[in-house]
C-alpha positions as MATLAB code, in Angstrom:
seq = 'MNVAKGRMIQVELKNGETYTGHLDQCDNFMNLTLREIKQTSADGQKFWHLPECYVRGSTIKYVQMPPEILDLVKEDMNQNHQRGPGGRGGRGGGGGRGGRGGRGQHRGGTWAGRGRGGPSFNRGVTHPHGVPS';
ca = [
      -8.999    3.267   -7.069;
      -7.307    4.328  -10.318;
     -10.449    3.419  -12.332;
     -12.349    6.019  -10.435;
     -10.162    8.902  -11.347;
     -12.182   11.795  -12.614;
     -15.359   10.429  -11.085;
     -17.497   11.662   -8.116;
     -16.685    9.727   -4.816;
     -17.572   10.351   -1.134;
     -14.839    9.796    1.519;
     -15.811    9.600    5.135;
     -13.052   10.175    7.639;
     -12.672    8.517   11.032;
     -13.486   11.827   12.690;
     -16.784   11.757   10.893;
     -16.150   14.559    8.294;
     -17.172   13.814    4.726;
     -15.757   14.905    1.419;
     -17.596   14.587   -1.703;
     -15.875   15.362   -4.967;
     -14.018   14.277   -8.004;
     -11.021   11.921   -7.586;
      -7.874   13.449   -9.032;
      -5.119   11.320   -7.692;
      -4.523    8.330   -5.434;
      -1.564    6.241   -4.338;
      -0.887    2.802   -2.786;
      -1.375    4.260    0.631;
      -4.908    5.478   -0.222;
      -3.864    9.064   -0.031;
      -6.341   10.978   -2.272;
      -6.437   14.284   -3.932;
      -9.954   15.515   -4.633;
     -11.281   18.422   -6.693;
     -14.499   20.469   -6.480;
     -15.263   19.175   -2.980;
     -18.293   19.641   -0.756;
     -17.063   19.084    2.849;
     -19.554   18.341    5.533;
     -18.783   18.586    9.168;
     -19.078   15.587   11.592;
     -22.345   16.619   12.917;
     -23.825   17.429    9.402;
     -24.624   21.004   10.224;
     -21.830   22.937    8.407;
     -20.657   22.732    4.750;
     -17.733   24.183    2.859;
     -16.917   24.293   -0.773;
     -13.241   23.646   -1.626;
     -11.497   23.824   -5.050;
      -9.038   20.932   -4.014;
      -8.041   18.940   -0.992;
      -5.572   16.261   -0.008;
      -6.888   13.277    2.212;
      -4.324   11.070    4.051;
      -5.176    7.481    3.529;
      -4.776    6.550    7.203;
      -7.518    8.904    8.220;
     -10.152    7.359    5.905;
     -13.006    5.309    7.338;
     -14.630    4.372    3.937;
     -14.973    5.378    0.226;
     -18.258    5.299   -1.448;
     -18.464    5.383   -5.203;
     -20.994    4.634   -7.987;
     -21.595    1.009   -8.864;
     -20.672    1.455  -12.370;
     -17.136    1.955  -11.149;
     -17.113   -1.582   -9.655;
     -17.942   -2.901  -13.168;
     -15.068   -1.020  -14.653;
     -12.726   -2.677  -12.197;
     -14.099   -6.150  -12.812;
     -13.525   -5.521  -16.662;
     -10.011   -4.119  -15.986;
      -9.088   -7.153  -13.816;
     -10.388   -9.583  -16.601;
      -8.260   -7.885  -19.252;
      -5.249   -8.002  -17.000;
      -5.760  -11.687  -16.200;
      -6.211  -12.543  -19.863;
      -2.891  -10.917  -20.737;
      -1.049  -13.166  -18.345;
       1.656  -12.473  -15.928;
       4.316   -9.996  -17.120;
       7.883   -9.130  -16.147;
      10.551  -11.533  -14.921;
       8.606  -13.098  -11.983;
       8.779  -12.886   -8.252;
      11.495  -13.303   -5.721;
      12.294  -16.856   -6.331;
      15.006  -18.783   -4.549;
      17.925  -17.878   -6.660;
      20.956  -15.806   -5.747;
      19.659  -12.439   -7.130;
      21.895  -10.614   -4.666;
      25.151  -11.921   -5.849;
      25.134  -15.029   -3.796;
      25.474  -13.173   -0.551;
      22.850  -15.320    1.252;
      19.502  -14.376    2.553;
      18.077  -13.437    5.904;
      20.026  -14.197    9.058;
      23.381  -14.340    7.314;
      26.246  -11.918    7.400;
      28.040  -11.025    4.198;
      30.832  -13.647    4.764;
      28.199  -16.313    5.507;
      28.661  -16.153    9.264;
      25.836  -16.868   11.582;
      23.922  -13.817   12.564;
      21.173  -13.274   15.148;
      17.926  -11.733   14.146;
      15.472   -9.636   16.163;
      16.131   -8.162   19.532;
      18.724   -9.390   22.034;
      21.503  -11.786   21.456;
      24.806  -11.218   19.554;
      24.557   -9.224   16.362;
      26.985  -11.733   14.758;
      29.759  -14.180   15.818;
      33.028  -13.448   13.862;
      34.473  -16.252   11.866;
      32.140  -19.030   13.100;
      29.552  -20.494   11.014;
      26.632  -22.168   12.705;
      23.889  -23.009   10.010;
      21.758  -25.120   12.416;
      21.790  -23.665   15.797;
      23.487  -21.702   18.495;
      27.254  -22.037   18.956;
      28.395  -24.362   21.635;
];
């Protein structure tokens, strides 16, 4: 969506209203800020002109944009792919948390239950492969 910033898009909401305007901002939750908007009611009978509006991502049914934006997205993806992966990598299996263990373990390495029900932890008893006897 970031490639479409500054370009005209049309957003239809789950309630049937449509917003046509220039994309100003977007985030990872598909929350959008549009400028110079023409809002159309769900029945298509009423129109409003707004200077700016915010659309919550969870209310969006679909977003329509010009086909040339899709070409820009493909180019952007190809450029990122050619650069290769950056950074230090993913989560991995190492002890990136100071050797404290992962899910299902308490700080001291004691066995801990997960989810609902059952004991939250058993003090001083280590059970790596099952329930205590």
